Short mmCIF file of C-alpha atoms and ligand atoms in Angstrom, two decimals:
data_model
loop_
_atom_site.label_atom_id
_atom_site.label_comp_id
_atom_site.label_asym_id
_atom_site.label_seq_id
_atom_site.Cartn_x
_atom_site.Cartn_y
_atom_site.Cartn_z
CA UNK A 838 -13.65 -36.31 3.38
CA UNK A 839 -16.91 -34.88 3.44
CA UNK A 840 -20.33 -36.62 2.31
CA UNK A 841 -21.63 -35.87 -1.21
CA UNK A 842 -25.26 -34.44 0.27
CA UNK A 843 -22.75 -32.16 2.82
CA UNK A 844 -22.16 -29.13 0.61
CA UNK A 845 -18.59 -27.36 1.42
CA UNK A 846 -16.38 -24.78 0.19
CA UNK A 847 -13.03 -23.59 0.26
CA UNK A 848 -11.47 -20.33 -1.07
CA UNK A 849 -8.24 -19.09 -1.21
CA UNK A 850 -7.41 -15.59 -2.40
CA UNK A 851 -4.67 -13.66 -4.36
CA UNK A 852 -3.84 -10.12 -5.17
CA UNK A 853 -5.08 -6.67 -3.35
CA UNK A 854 -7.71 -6.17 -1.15
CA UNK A 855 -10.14 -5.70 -3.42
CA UNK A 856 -9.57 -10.24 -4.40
CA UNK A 857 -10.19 -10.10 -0.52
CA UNK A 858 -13.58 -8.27 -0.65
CA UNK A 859 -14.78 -9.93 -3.98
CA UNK A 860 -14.13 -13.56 -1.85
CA UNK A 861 -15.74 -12.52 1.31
CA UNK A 862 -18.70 -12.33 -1.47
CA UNK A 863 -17.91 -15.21 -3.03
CA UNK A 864 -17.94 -16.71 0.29
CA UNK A 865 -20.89 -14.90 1.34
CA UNK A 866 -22.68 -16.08 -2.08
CA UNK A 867 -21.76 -19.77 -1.18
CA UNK A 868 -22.94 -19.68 2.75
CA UNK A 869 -26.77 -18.52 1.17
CA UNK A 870 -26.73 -22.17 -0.92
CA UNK A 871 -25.89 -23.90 2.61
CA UNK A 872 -22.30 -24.41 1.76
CA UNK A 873 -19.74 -24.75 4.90
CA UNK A 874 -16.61 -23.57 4.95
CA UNK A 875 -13.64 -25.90 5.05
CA UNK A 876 -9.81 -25.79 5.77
CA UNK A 877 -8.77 -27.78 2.64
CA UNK A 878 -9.63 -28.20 -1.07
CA UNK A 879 -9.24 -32.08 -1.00
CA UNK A 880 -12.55 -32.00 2.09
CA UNK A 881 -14.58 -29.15 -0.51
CA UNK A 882 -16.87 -29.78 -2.72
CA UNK A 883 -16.62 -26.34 -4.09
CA UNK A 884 -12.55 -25.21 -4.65
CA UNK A 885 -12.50 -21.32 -5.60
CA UNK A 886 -9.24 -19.38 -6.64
CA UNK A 887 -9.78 -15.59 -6.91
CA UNK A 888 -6.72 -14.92 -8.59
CA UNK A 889 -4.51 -11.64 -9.68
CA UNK A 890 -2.46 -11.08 -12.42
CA UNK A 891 -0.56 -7.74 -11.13
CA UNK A 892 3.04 -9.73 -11.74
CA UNK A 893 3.96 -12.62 -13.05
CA UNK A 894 4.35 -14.88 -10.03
CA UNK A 895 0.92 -14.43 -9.55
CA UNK A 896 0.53 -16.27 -12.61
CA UNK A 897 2.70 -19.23 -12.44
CA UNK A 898 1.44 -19.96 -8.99
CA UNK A 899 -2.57 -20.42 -10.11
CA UNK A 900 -1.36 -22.84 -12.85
CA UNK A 901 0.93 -24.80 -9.77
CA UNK A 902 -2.45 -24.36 -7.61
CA UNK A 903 -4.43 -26.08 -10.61
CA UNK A 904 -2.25 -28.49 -11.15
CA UNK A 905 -2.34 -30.09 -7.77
CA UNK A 906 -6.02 -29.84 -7.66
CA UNK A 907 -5.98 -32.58 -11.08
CA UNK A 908 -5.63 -35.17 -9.08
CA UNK A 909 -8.08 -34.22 -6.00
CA UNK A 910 -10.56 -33.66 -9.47
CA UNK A 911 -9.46 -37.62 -10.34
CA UNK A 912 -10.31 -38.89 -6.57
CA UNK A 913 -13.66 -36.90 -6.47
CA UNK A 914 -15.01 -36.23 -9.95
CA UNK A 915 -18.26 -34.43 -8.18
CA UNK A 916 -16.28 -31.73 -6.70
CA UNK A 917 -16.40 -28.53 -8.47
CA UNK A 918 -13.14 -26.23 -9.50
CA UNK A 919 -13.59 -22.42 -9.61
CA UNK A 920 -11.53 -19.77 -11.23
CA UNK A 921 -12.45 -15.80 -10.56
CA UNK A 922 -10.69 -12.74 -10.36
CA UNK A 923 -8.19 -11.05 -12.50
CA UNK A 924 -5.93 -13.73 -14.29
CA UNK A 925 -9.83 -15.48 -15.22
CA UNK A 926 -10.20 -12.27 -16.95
CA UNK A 927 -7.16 -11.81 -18.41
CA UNK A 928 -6.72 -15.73 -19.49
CA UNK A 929 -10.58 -15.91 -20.13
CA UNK A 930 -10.26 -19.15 -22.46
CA UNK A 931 -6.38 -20.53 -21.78
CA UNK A 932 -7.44 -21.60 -17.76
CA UNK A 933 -9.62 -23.98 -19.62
CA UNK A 934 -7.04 -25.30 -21.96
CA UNK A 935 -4.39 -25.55 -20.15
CA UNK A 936 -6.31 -27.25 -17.01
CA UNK A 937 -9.69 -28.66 -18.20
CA UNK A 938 -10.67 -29.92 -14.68
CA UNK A 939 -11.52 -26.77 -14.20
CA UNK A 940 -15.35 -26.16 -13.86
CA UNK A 941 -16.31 -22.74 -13.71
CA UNK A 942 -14.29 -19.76 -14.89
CA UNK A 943 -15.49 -16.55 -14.20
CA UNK A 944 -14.90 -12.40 -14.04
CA UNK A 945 -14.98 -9.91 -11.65
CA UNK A 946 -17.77 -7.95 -12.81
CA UNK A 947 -20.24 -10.94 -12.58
CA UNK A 948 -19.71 -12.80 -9.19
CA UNK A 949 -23.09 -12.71 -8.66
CA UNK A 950 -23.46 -15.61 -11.16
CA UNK A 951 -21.42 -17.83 -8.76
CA UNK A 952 -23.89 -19.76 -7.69
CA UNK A 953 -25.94 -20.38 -11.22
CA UNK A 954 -22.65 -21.24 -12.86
CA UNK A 955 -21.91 -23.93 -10.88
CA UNK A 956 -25.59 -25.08 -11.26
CA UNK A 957 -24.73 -24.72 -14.87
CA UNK A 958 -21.89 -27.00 -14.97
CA UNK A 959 -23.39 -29.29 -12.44
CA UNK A 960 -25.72 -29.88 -15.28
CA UNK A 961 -24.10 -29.62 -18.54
CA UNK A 962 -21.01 -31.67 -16.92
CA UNK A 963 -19.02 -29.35 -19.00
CA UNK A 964 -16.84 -26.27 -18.29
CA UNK A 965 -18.64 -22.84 -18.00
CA UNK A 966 -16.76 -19.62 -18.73
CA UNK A 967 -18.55 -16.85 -18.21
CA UNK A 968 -17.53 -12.68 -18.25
CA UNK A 969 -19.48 -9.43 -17.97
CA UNK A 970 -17.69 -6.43 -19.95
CA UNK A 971 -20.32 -4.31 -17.34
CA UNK A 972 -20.92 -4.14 -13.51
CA UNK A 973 -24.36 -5.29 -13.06
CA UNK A 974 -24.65 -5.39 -9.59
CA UNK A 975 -21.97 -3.71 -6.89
CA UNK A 976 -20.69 -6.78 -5.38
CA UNK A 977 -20.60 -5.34 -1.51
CA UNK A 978 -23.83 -5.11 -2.23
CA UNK A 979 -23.94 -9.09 -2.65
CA UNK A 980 -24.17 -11.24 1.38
CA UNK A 981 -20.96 -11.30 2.46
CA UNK A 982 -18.74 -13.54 4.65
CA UNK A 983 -16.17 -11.27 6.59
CA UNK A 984 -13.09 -13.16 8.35
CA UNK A 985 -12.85 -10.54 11.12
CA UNK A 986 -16.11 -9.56 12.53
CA UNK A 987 -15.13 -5.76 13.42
CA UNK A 988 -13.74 -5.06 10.05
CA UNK A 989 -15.54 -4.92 6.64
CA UNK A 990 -14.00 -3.91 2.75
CA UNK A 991 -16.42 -1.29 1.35
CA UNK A 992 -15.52 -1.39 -2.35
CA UNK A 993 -16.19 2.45 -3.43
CA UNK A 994 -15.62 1.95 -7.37
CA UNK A 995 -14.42 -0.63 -9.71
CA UNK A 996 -12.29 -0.13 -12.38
CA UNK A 997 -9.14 2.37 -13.36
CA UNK A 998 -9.53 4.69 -16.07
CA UNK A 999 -5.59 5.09 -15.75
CA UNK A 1000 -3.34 4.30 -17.95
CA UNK A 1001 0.10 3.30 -16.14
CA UNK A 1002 1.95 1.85 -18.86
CA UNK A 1003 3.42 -1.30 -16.44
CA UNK A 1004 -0.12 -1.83 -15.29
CA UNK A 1005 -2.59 -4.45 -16.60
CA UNK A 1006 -5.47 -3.51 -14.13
CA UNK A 1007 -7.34 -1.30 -16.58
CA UNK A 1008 -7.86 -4.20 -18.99
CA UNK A 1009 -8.81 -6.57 -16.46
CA UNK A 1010 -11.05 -4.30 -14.45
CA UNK A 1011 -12.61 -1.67 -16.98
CA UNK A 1012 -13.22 1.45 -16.98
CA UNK A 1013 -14.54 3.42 -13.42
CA UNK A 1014 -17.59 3.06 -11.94
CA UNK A 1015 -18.65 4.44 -8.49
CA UNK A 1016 -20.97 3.44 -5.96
CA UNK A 1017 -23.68 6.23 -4.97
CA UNK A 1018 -22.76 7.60 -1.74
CA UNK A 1019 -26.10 6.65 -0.61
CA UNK A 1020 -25.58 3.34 -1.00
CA UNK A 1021 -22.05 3.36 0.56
CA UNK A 1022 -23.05 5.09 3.42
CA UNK A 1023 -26.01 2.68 3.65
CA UNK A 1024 -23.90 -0.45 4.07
CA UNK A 1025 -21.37 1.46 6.26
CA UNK A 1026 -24.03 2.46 8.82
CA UNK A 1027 -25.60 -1.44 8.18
CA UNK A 1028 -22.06 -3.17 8.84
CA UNK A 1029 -22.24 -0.93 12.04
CA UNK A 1030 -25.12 -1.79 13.36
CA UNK A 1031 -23.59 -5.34 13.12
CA UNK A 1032 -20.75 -5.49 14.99
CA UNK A 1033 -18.37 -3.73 12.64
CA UNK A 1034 -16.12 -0.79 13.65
CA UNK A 1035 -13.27 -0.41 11.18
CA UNK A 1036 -13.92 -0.11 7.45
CA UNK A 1037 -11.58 -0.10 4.64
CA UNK A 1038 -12.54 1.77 1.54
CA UNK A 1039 -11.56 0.49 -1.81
CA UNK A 1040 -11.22 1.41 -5.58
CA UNK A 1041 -8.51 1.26 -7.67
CA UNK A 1042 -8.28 5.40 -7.83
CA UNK A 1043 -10.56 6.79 -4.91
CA UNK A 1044 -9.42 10.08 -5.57
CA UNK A 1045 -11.95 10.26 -8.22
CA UNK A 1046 -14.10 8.00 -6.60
CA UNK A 1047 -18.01 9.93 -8.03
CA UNK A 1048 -16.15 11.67 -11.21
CA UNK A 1049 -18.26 9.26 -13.13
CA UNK A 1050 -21.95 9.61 -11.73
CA UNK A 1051 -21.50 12.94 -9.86
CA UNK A 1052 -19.36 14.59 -12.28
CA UNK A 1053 -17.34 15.53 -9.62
CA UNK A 1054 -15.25 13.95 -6.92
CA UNK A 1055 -16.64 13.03 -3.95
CA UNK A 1056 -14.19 11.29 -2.38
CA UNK A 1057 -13.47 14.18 0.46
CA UNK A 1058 -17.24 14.43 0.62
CA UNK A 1059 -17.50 10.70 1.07
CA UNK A 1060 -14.75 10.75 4.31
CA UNK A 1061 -16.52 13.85 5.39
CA UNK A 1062 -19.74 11.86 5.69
CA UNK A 1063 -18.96 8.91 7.38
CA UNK A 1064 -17.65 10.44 10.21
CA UNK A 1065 -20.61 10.22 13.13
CA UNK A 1066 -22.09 6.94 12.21
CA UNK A 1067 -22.48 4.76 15.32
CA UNK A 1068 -20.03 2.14 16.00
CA UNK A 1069 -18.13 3.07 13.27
CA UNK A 1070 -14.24 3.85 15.04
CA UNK A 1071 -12.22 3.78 12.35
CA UNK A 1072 -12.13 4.26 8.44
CA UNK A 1073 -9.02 3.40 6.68
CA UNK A 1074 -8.94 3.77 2.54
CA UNK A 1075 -6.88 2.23 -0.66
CA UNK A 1076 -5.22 3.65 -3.12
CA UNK A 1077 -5.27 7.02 -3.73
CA UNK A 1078 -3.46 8.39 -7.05
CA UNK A 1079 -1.00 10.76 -6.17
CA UNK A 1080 -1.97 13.22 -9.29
CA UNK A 1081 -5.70 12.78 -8.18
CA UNK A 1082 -4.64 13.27 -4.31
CA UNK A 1083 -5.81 16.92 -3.07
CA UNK A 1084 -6.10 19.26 -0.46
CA UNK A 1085 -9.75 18.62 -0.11
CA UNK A 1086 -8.36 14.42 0.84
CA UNK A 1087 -6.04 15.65 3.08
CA UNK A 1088 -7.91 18.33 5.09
CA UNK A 1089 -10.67 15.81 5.38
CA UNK A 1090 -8.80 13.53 6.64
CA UNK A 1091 -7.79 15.99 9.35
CA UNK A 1092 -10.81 17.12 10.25
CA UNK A 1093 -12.49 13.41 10.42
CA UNK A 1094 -12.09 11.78 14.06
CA UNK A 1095 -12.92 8.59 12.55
CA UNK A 1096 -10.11 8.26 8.99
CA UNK A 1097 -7.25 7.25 10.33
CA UNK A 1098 -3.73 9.31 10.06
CA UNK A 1099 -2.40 6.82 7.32
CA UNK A 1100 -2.02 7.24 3.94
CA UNK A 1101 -0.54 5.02 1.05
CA UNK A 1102 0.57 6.94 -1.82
CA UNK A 1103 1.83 4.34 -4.14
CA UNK A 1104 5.08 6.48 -5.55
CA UNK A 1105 6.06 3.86 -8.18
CA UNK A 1106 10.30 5.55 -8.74
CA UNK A 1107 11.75 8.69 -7.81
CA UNK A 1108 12.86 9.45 -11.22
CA UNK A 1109 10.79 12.16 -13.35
CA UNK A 1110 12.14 10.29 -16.60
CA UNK A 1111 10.86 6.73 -15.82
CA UNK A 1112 7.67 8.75 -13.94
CA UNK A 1113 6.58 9.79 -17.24
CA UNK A 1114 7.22 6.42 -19.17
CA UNK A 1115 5.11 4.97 -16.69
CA UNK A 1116 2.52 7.88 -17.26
CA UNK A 1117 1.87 8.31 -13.96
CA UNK A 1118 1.48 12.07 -14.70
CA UNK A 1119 3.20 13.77 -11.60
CA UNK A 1120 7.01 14.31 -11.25
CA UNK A 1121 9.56 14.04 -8.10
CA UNK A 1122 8.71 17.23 -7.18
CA UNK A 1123 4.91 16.98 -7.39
CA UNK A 1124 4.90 13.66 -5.26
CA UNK A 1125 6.67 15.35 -2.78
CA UNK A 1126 4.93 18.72 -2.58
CA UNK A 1127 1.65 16.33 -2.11
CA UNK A 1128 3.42 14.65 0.51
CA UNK A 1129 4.68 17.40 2.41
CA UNK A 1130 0.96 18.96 2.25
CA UNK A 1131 -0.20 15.96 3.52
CA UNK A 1132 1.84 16.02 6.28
CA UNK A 1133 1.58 19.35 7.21
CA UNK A 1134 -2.63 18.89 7.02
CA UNK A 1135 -2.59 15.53 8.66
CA UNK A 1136 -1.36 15.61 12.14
CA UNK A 1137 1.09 12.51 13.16
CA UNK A 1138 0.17 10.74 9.66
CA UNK A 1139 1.98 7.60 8.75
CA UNK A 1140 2.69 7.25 4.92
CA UNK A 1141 3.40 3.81 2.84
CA UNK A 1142 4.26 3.58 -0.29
CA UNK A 1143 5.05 1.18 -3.17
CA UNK A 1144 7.94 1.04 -5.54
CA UNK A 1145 8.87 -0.99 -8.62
CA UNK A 1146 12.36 -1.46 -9.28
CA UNK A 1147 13.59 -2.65 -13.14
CA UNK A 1148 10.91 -0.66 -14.92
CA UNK A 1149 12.26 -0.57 -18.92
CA UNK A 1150 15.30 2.00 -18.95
CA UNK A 1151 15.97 2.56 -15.33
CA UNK A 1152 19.69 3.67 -15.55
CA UNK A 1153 21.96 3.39 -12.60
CA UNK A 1154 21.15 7.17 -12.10
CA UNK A 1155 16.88 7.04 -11.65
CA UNK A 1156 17.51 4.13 -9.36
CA UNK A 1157 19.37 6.18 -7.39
CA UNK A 1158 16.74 8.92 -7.84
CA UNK A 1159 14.19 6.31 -6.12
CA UNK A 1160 17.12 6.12 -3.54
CA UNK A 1161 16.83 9.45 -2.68
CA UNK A 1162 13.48 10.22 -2.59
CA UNK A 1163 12.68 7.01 -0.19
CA UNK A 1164 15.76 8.92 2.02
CA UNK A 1165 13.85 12.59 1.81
CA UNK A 1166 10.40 11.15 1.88
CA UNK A 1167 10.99 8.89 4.84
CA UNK A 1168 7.95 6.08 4.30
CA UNK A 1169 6.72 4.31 7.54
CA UNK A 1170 6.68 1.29 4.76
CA UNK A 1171 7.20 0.76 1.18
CA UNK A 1172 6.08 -2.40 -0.47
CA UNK A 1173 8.56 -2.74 -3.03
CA UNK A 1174 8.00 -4.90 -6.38
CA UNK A 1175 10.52 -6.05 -9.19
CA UNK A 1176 9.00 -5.03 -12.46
CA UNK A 1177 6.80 -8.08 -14.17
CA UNK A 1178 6.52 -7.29 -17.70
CA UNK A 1179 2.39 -8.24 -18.45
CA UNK A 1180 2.00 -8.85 -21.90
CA UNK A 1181 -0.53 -6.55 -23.51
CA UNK A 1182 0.58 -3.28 -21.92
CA UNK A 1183 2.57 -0.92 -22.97
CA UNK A 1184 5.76 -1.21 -21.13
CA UNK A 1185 6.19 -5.04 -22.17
CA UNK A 1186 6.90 -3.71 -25.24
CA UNK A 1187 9.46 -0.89 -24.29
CA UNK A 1188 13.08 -0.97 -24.99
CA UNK A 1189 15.60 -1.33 -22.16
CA UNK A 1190 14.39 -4.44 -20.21
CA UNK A 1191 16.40 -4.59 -17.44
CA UNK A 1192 18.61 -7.64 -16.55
CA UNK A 1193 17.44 -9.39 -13.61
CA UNK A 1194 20.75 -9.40 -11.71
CA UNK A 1195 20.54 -6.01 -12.05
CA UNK A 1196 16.89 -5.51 -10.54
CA UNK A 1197 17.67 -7.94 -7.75
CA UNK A 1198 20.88 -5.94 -6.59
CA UNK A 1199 18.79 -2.93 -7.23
CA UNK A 1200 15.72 -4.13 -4.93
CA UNK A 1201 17.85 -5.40 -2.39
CA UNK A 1202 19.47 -2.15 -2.19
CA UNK A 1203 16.19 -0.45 -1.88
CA UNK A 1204 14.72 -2.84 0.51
CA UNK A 1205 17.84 -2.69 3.35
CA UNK A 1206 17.59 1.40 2.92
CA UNK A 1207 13.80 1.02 3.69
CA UNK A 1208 14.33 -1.60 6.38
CA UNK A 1209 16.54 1.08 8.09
CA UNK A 1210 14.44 3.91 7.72
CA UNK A 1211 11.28 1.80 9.25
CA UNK A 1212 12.86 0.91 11.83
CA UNK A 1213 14.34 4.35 12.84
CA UNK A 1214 10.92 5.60 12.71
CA UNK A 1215 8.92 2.76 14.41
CA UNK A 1216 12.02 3.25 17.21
CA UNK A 1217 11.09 7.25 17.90
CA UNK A 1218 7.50 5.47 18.99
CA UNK A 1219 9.17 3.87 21.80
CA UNK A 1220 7.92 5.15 25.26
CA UNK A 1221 5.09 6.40 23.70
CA UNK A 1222 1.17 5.30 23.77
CA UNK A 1223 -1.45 4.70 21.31
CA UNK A 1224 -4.57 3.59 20.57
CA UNK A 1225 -4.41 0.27 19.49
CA UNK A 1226 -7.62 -2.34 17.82
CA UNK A 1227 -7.31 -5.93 18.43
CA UNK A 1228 -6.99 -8.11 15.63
CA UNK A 1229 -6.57 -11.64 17.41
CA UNK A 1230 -4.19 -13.91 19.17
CA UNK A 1231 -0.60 -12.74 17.86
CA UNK A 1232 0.30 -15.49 15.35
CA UNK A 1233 3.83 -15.71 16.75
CA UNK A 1234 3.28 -15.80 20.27
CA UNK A 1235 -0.26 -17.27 21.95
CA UNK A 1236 0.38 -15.58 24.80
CA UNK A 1237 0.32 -12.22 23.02
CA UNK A 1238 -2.54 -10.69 20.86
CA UNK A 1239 -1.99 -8.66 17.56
CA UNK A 1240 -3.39 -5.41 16.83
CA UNK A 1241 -3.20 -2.50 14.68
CA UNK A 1242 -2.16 1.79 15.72
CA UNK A 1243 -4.60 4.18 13.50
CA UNK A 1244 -0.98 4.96 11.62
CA UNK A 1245 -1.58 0.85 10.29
CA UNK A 1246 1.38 -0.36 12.93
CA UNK A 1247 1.21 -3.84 13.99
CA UNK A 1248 1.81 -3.90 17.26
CA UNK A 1249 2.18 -7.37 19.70
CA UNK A 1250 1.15 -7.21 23.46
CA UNK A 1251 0.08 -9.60 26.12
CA UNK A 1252 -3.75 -8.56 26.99
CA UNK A 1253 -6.86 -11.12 27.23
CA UNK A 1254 -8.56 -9.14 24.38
CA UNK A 1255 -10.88 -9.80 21.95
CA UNK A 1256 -11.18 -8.91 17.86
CA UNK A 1257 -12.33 -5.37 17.78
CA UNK A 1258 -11.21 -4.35 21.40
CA UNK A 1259 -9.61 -0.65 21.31
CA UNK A 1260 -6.94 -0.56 24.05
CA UNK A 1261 -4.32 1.52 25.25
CA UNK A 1262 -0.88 0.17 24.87
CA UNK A 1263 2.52 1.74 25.72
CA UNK A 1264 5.55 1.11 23.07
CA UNK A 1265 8.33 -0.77 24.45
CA UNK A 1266 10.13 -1.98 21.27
CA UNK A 1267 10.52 -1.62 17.76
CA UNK A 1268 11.45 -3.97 14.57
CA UNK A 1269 11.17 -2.35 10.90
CA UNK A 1270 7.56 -4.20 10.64
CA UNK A 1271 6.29 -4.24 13.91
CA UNK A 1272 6.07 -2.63 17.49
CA UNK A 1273 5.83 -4.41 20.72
CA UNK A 1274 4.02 -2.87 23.88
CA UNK A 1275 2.24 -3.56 26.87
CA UNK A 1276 -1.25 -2.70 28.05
CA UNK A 1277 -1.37 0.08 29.87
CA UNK A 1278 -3.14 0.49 33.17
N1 LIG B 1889 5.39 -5.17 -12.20
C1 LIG B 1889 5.72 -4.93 -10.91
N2 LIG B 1889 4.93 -4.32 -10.04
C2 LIG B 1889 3.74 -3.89 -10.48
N3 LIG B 1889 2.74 -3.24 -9.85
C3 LIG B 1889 1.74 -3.06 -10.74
N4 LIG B 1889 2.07 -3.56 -11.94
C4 LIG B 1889 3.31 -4.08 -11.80
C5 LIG B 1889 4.20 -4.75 -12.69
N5 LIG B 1889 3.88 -4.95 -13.96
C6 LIG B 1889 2.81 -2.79 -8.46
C7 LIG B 1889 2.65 -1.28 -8.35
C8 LIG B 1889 1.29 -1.11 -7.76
C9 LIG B 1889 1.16 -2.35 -6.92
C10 LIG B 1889 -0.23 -2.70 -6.55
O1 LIG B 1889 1.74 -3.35 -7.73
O2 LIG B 1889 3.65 -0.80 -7.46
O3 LIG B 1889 1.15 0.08 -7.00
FE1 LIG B 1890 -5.91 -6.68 -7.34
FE2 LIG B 1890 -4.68 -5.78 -9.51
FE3 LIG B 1890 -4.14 -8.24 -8.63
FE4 LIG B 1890 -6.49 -7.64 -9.75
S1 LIG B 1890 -4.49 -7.59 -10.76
S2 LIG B 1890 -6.17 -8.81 -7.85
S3 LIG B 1890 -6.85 -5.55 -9.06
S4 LIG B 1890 -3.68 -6.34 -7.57
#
């Protein structure tokens, strides 16, 4: 239990990457007002969630979360309860209603208020919900608290100007808005000078990361540009769009020593039917053409993909379309979701919900066909050796580290190695999720 004049914080964090960036600011924002970290809500005096709202799950668990924080609320009335992210936007007033130990609720476009807010409820001894319809300041602009010292999230652009009819991003996040590529380049060649030599780009549709300021995309332009900073080893970037995803990407990405030769090109189904009720704007046939270019541009690049199985009106015959294409397009990985209806966009309200036996004998189909083809294709690396980046002791084995290939492989090796360290490391074995090896040399 920590002493009221000891000021300490605790986050934990749901969702994408991007809830992972907006907390290491969060975090960051904390650290400036003295706050400590901590391992446990019931030793914080400040308890964030950054929450998502992507599926449903996501949901239920933040009201189980709040729910067992009532009664570390009872024990220490003084401690402080915050709620960010997307389900505080998209439940703006409920959070409050349904748990009113809750002290701060607040959006992702204003986490710069963090810190006033909870001054704000510190003194009104009330709840404060608070929400900005408009990005005032770029949050990676904001201090920042990184759990891996060689790796930093750049966010790129906020928003989605999309309109994926399963998707409730758009009305959580608003509409697009870049960063200048000044400014991103700026912080890149900052985090470098710090320590830093992996970045991960992020936006919710990088392919037309600029479109808004520059008129123009600037993604390619962006990659283009960051290669030749010093210190900076490797760039990584997520998501793309596949009908925004371009020659201009690809090539790029060949060219670039530093982007690495992975690319996640989130294909959603294989069927052109439920394709366009999603309104995702490309076909089978496009996807793969944009694959196959990518391929033949990018030398030796990995590809992951997700997948939502259930979507209103998948017949028997577009799952197996998704079938198929995960055969012909052979994915490294594919994160594969059953489909969450979120109330308030415009598949909830389509015909043809599909029963959930039905999805799950549907996704576990799809997942043991995946399974199989990862593993097939992390066993062909066998033998072979690659460039691997430290990311810590492995979690499974402390003799062992972890670290990850430029194609995003996790691969476990014994090696006295540090976070950061970029090793050699030959392949000796293969699961569908991970590779084993040993140093080399
Ligand atoms: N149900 C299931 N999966 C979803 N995703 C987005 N919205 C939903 C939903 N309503 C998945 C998509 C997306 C990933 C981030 O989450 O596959 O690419
Ligand atoms: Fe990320 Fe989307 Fe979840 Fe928000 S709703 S945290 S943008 S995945």
């Amino acid at each position: 239990m920590t002493t009221t004049d000891e000021r300490t914080y605790w986050i934990r964090t749901f969702g994408c990457q991007m809830n992972e960036h907006d907390s290491e600011r969060l975090a960051g924002l904390l650290e400036v007002q003295g706050y400590r970290k901590v391992d446990s809500p019931d030793d914080a005096s400040v308890a964030v969630f950054n929450t998502c709202a992507i599926r449903e799950n996501a949901d239920n668990r933040l009201y189980g979360n709040l729910g067992r924080m009532k009664s570390v609320k009872e024990a220490r009335p003084e401690m402080k309860i915050v709620v960010g992210g997307c389900l505080a936007e998209k439940d703006r007033d409920v959070i409050v209603r349904k748990a009113p130990w809750v002290d701060v609720v607040l959006g992702t476009r204003n986490i710069e208020a963090l810190p006033g807010l909870l001054r704000k409820a510190e003194e009104s001894g009330i709840p404060v919900v608070e929400f900005s319809e408009t990005l005032n300041v770029f949050p990676s602009a904001l201090p920042a608290r990184r759990d891996k010292s060689f790796h930093a999230w750049v966010a790129i652009q906020y928003g989605c100007n999309n309109a994926c009819t399963f998707c409730i991003v758009p009305s959580v996040r608003g509409v697009e808005a870049s960063r200048r590529l000044g400014d991103v380049l700026g912080e890149v060649k900052q985090l470098c000078s710090t320590g830093v030599s992996e970045v991960t780009l992020l936006g919710q549709n990088v392919n037309s990361y600029g479109r808004d300021i520059y008129r123009t995309p600037k993604f390619a332009d962006l990659l283009l540009a960051l290669d030749g900073i010093e210190g900076l080893e490797r760039v990584r970037y997520t998501s793309p769009h596949p009908k925004d995803f371009r020659e201009p990407v690809a090539r790029a990405m060949a060219e670039s020593s530093v982007v690495c030769e992975h690319l996640h090109l989130p294909v959603q189904s294989g069927s052109s039917r439920l394709l366009k009720r999603m309104k995702r704007s490309y076909t089978r046939e496009k996807y793969l053409e944009k694959l196959h270019m990518a391929r033949e541009l990018v030398d030796g690049l990995a590809v992951t993909t997700d997948i939502i199985v259930g979507f209103p009106g998948e017949t028997e015959q577009d799952f197996e379309a998704t079938m198929s294409l995960v055969e012909q397009a052979r994915f490294d990985a594919a994160y594969t979701f059953k489909y969450s209806a979120r109330p308030g966009t415009e598949a909830a309200e389509m015909d043809g919900q599909v029963a959930p036996e039905v999805v799950s004998r549907r996704f576990e189909r799809l997942a043991a066909l995946q399974q199989q083809i990862s593993l097939e294709l992390n066993e062909q690396m066998v033998d072979s050796t690659v460039q691997v980046m430290v990311e810590g002791p492995s979690k499974k084995n402390p003799d062992k580290v972890t670290g990850r290939t430029r194609t995003n492989k996790l691969v476990h090796f014994a090696a006295a190695a540090g976070q950061g360290e970029l090793l050699e490391v030959k392949i000796t074995g293969a699961a569908p999720s991970h590779l084993e090896g040993c140093l080399v040399g």
